[in-house]
mmCIF file of C-alpha atoms (C1' of nucleotides) in Angstrom:
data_model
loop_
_atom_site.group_PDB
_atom_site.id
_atom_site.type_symbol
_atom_site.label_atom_id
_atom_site.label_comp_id
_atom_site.label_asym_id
_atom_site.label_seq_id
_atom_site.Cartn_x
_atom_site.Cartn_y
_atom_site.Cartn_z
ATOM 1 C CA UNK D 1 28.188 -9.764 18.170
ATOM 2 C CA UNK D 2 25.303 -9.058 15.956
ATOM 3 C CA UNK D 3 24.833 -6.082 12.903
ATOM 4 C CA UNK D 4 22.341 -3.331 13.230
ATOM 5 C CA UNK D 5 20.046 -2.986 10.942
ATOM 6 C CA UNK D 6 20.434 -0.526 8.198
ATOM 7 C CA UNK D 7 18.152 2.626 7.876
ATOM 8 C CA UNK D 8 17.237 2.499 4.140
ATOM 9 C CA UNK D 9 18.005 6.185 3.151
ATOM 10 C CA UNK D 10 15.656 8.515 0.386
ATOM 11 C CA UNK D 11 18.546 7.781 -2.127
ATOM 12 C CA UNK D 12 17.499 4.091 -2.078
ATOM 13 C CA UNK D 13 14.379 4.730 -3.296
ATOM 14 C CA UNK D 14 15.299 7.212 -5.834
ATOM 15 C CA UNK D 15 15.362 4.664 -9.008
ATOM 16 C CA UNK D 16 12.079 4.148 -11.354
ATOM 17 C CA UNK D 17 9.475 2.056 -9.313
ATOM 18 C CA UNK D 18 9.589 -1.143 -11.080
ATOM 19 C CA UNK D 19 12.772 -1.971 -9.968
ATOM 20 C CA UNK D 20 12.654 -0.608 -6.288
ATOM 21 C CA UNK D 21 9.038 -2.603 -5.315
ATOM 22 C CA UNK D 22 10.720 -6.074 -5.722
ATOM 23 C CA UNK D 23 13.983 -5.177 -3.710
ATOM 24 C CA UNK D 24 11.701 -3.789 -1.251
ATOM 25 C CA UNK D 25 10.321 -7.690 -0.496
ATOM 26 C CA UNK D 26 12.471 -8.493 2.056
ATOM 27 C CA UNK D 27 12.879 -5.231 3.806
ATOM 28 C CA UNK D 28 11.230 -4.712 7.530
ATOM 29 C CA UNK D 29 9.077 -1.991 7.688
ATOM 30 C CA UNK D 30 8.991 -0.164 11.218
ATOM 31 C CA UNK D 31 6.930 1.220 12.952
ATOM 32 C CA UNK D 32 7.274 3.603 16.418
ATOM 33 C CA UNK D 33 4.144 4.263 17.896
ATOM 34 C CA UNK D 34 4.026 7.400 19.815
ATOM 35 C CA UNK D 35 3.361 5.587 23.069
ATOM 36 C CA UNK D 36 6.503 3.991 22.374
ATOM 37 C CA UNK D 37 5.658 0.551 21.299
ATOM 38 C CA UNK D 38 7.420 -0.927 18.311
ATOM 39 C CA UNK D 39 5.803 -2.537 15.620
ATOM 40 C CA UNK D 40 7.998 -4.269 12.676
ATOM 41 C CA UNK D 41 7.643 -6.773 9.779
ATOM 42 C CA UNK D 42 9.109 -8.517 6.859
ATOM 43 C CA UNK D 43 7.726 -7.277 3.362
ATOM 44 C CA UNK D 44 5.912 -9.950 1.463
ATOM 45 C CA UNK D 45 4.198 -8.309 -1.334
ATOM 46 C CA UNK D 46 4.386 -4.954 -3.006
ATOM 47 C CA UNK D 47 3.175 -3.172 -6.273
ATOM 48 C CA UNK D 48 4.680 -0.122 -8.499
ATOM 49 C CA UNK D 49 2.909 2.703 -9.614
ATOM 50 C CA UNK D 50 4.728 4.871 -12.305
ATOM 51 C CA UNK D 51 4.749 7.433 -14.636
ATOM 52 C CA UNK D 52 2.903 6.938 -18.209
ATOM 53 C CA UNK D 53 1.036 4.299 -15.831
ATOM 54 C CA UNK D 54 -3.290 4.546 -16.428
ATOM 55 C CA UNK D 55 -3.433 2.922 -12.731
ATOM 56 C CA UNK D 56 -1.498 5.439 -10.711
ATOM 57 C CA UNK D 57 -3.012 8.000 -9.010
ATOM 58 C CA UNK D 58 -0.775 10.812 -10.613
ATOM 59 C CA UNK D 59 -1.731 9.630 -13.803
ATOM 60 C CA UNK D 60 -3.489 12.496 -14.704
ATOM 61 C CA UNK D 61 -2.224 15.491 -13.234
ATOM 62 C CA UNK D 62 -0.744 16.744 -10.059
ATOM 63 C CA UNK D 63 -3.691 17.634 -7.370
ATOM 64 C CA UNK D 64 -3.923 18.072 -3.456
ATOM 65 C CA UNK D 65 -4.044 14.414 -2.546
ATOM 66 C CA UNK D 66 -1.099 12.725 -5.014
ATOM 67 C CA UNK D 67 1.711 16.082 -4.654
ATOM 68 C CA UNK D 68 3.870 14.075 -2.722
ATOM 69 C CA UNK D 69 4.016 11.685 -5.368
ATOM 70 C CA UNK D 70 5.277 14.685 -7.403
ATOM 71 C CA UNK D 71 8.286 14.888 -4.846
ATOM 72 C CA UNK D 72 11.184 13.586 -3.754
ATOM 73 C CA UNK D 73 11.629 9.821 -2.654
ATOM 74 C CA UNK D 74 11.515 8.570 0.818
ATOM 75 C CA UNK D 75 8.352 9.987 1.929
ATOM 76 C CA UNK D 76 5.034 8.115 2.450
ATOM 77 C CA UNK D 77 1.839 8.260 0.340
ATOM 78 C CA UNK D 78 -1.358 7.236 2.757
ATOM 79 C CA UNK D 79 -4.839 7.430 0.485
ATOM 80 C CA UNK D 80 -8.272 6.523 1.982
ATOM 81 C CA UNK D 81 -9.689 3.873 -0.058
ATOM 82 C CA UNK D 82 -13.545 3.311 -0.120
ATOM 83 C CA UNK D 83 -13.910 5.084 2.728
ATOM 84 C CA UNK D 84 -13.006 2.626 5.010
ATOM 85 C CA UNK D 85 -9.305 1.711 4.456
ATOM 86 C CA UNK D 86 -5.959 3.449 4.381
ATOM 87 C CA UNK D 87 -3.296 2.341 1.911
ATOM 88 C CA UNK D 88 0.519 2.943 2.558
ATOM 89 C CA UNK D 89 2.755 3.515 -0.469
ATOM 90 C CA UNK D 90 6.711 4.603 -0.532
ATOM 91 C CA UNK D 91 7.444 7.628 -2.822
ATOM 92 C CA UNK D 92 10.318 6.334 -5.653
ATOM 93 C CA UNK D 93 12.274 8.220 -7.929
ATOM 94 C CA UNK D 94 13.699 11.588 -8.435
ATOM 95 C CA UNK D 95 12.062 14.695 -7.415
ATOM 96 C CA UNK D 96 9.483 15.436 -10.333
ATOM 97 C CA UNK D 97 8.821 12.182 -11.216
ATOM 98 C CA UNK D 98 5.453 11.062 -9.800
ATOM 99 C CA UNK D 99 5.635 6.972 -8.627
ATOM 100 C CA UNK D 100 5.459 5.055 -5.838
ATOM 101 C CA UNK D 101 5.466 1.706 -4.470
ATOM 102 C CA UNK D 102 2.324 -0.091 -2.522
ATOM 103 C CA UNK D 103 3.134 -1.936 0.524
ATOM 104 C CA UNK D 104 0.636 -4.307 0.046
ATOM 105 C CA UNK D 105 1.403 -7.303 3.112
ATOM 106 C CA UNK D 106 4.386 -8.057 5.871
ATOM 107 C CA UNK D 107 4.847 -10.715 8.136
ATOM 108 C CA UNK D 108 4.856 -9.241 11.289
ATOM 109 C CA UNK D 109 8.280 -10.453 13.383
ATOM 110 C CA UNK D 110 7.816 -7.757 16.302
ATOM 111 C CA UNK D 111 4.932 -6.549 18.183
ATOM 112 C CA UNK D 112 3.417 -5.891 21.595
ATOM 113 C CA UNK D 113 1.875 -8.234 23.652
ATOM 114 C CA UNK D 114 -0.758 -5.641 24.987
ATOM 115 C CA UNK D 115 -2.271 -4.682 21.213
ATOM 116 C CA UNK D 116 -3.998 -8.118 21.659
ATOM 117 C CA UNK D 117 -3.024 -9.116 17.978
ATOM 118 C CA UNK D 118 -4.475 -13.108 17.981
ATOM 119 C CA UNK D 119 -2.403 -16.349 18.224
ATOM 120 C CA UNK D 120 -1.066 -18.099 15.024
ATOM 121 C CA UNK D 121 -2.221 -18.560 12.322
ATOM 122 C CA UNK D 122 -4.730 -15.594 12.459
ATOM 123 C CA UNK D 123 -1.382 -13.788 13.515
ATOM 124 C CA UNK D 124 -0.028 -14.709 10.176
ATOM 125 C CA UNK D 125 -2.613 -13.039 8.481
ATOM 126 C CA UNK D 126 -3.182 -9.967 10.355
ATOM 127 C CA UNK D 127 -1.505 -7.516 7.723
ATOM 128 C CA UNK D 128 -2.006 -9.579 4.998
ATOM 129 C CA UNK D 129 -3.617 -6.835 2.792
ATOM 130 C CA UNK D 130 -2.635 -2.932 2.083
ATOM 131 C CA UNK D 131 -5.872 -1.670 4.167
ATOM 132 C CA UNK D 132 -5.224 -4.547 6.739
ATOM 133 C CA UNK D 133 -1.278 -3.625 6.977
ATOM 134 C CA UNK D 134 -2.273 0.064 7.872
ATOM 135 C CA UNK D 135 -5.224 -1.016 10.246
ATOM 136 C CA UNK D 136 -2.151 -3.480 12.329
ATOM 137 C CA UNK D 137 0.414 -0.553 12.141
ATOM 138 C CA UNK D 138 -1.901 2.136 13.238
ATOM 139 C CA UNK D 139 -1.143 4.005 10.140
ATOM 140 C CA UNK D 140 -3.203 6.667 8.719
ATOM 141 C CA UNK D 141 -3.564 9.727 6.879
ATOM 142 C CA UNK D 142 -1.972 12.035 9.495
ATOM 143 C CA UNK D 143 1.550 10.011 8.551
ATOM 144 C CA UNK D 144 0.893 11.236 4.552
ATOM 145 C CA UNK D 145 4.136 12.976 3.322
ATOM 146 C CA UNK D 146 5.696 11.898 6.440
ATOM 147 C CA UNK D 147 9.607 10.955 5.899
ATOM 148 C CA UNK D 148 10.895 7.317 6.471
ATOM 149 C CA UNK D 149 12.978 8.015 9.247
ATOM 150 C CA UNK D 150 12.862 6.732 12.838
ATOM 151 C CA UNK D 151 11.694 10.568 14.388
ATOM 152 C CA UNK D 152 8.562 10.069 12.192
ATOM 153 C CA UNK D 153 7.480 6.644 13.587
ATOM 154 C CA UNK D 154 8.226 4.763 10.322
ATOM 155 C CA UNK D 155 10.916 3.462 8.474
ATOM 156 C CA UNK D 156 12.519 0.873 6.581
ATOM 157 C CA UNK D 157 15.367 -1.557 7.216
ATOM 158 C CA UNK D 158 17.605 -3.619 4.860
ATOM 159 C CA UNK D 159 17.573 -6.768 4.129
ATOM 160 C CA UNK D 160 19.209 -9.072 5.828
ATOM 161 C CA UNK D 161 21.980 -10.813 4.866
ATOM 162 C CA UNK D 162 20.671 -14.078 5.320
ATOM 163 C CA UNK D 163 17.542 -13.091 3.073
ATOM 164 C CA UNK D 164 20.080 -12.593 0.366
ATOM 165 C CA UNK D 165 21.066 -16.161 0.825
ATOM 166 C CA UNK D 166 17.752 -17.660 0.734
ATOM 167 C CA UNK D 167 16.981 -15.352 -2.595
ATOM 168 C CA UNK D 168 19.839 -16.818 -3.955
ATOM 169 C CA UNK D 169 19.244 -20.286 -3.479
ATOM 170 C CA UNK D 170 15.446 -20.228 -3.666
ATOM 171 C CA UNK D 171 15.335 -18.850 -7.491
ATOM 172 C CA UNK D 172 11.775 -19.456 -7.770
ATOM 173 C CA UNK D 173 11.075 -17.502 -4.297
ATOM 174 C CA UNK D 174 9.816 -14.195 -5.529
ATOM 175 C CA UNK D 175 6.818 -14.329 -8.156
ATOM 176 C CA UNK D 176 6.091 -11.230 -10.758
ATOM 177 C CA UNK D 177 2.863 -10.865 -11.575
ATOM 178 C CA UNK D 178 -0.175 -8.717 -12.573
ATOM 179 C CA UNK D 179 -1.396 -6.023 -9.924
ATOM 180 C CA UNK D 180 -4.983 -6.477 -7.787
ATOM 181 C CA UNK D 181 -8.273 -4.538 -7.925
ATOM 182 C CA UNK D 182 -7.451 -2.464 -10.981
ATOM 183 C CA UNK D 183 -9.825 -1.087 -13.848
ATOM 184 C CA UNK D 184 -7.056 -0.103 -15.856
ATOM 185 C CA UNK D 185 -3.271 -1.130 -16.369
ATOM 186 C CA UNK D 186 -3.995 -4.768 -15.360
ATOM 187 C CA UNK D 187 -1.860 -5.883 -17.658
ATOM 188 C CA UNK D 188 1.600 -4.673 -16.545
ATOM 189 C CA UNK D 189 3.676 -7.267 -14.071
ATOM 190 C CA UNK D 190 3.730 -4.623 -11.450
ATOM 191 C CA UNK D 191 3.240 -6.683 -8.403
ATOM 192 C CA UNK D 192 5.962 -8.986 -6.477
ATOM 193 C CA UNK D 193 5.597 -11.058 -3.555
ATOM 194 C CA UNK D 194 6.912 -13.968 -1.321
ATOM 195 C CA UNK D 195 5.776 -17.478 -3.160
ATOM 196 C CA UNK D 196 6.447 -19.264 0.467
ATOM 197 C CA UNK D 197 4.914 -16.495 2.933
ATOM 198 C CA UNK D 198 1.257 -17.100 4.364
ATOM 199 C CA UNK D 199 0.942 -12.907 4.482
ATOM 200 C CA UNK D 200 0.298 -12.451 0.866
ATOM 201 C CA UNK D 201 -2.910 -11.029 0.326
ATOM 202 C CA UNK D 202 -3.576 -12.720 -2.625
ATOM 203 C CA UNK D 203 -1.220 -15.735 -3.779
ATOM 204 C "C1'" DT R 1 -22.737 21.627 -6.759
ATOM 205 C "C1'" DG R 2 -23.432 16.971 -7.928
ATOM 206 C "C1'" DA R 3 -22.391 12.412 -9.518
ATOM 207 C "C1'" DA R 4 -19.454 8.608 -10.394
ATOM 208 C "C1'" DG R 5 -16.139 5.574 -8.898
ATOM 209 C "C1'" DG R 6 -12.244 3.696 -6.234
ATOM 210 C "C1'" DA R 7 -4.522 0.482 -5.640
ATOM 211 C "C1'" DT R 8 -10.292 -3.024 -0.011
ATOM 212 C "C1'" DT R 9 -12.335 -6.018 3.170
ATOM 213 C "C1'" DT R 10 -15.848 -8.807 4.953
ATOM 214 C "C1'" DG R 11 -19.761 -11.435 5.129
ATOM 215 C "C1'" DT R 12 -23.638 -13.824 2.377
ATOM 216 C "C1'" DC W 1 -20.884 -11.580 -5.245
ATOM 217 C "C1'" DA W 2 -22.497 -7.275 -3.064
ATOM 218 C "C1'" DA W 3 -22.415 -3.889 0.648
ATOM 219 C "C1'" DA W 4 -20.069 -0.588 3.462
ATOM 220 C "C1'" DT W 5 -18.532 4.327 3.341
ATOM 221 C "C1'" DC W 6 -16.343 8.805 2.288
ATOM 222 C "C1'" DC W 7 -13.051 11.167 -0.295
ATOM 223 C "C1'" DT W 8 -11.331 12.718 -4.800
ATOM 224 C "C1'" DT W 9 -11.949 14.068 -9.310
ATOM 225 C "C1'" DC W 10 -14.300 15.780 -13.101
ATOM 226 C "C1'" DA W 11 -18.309 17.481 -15.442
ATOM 227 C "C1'" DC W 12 -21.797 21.096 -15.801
#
DNA sequence: TGAAGGATTTGT
DNA sequence: CAAATCCTTCAC
């Protein structure tokens, strides 16, 4: 007999972002689309945003488009970025405490035939970037303060345990390093990802 | 009301 | 390396 997955609950996520965005490598992300086709895949690469932090978008104050930052966790954050791409983040911490983490790449592991997603190794690569991961989950702004929970058409699993394993006895497996495309706070090691998986948008 | 700039991607 | 493209924020 096998294990169902586990639902990550809001609690999860309610611990500073900086130590949520690396446990989240590993995780599935899921996606429901309201057609009923199921899209899901292994998180590669991620990036925290956090108080105090010159780089997060509730840096300065609360407004309109960050609130749900302001929030409690387990809700999305989905931002149009140059005008073109949507970015998906996770809201961390307790209520009041604006952060969040970027999902920035997954391997995707389950998807339908009929979206005509291309063979391997363009498969490999097809959400290998925060606007590209949106674009192959059909993800936009509509889903913005959304809950993670399955009757919202997104949510997170666990780990697995055999990820565990492989963390364990790979010690070198997940790399820390400085976050991407930033004019400010480029200097904090905000960003984790998967040293072996060919999704990460930038190795 | 306007201007500057952005947690990206793609093609030159 | 620059363009595409439109929304958000901040200044006046």
């Amino acid at each position: 007999m096998h294990k169902t997955s586990q639902i990550v609950e809001a609690s999860w996520l309610g611990r500073p972002s900086p130590q949520v965005a690396p446990e989240l490598v590993g995780c599935c992300l899921v996606r429901l689309l309201p057609n009923g086709q199921l899209i899901k895949g292994l998180i590669v690469e991620t990036e925290a945003y956090a108080p105090g932090d010159p780089a997060c978008h509730a840096y300065r104050r609360r407004t309109a488009r960050n609130a749900v930052m302001f929030g409690p966790p387990g809700f999305t954050y989905i931002y149009l970025i140059y005008g073109r791409y949507c970015c998906l983040n996770l809201v961390t911490d307790q209520d009041q405490v604006p952060s969040a983490v970027l999902i920035r790449a997954l391997e995707l592991e389950v998807f339908p035939e009929s979206l005509g997603y291309p063979p391997p190794p363009a498969l490999q690569r097809i959400a290998a970037g925060p606007g590209k991961l949106c674009q192959a989950l059909k993800i936009d702004r509509s889903l913005s303060g959304q809950a993670l929970q399955p009757d919202t058409g997104l949510w997170l699993e666990h780990r697995r345990d055999q990820f565990h394993q492989t963390l364990k006895q790979q010690t070198q497996l997940l790399v820390q390093t400085t976050r991407i495309g930033l004019s400010v706070g480029e200097n904090l090691p905000w960003r984790w990802y998967l040293r072996t998986s060919p999704a990460v948008s930038r190795p």
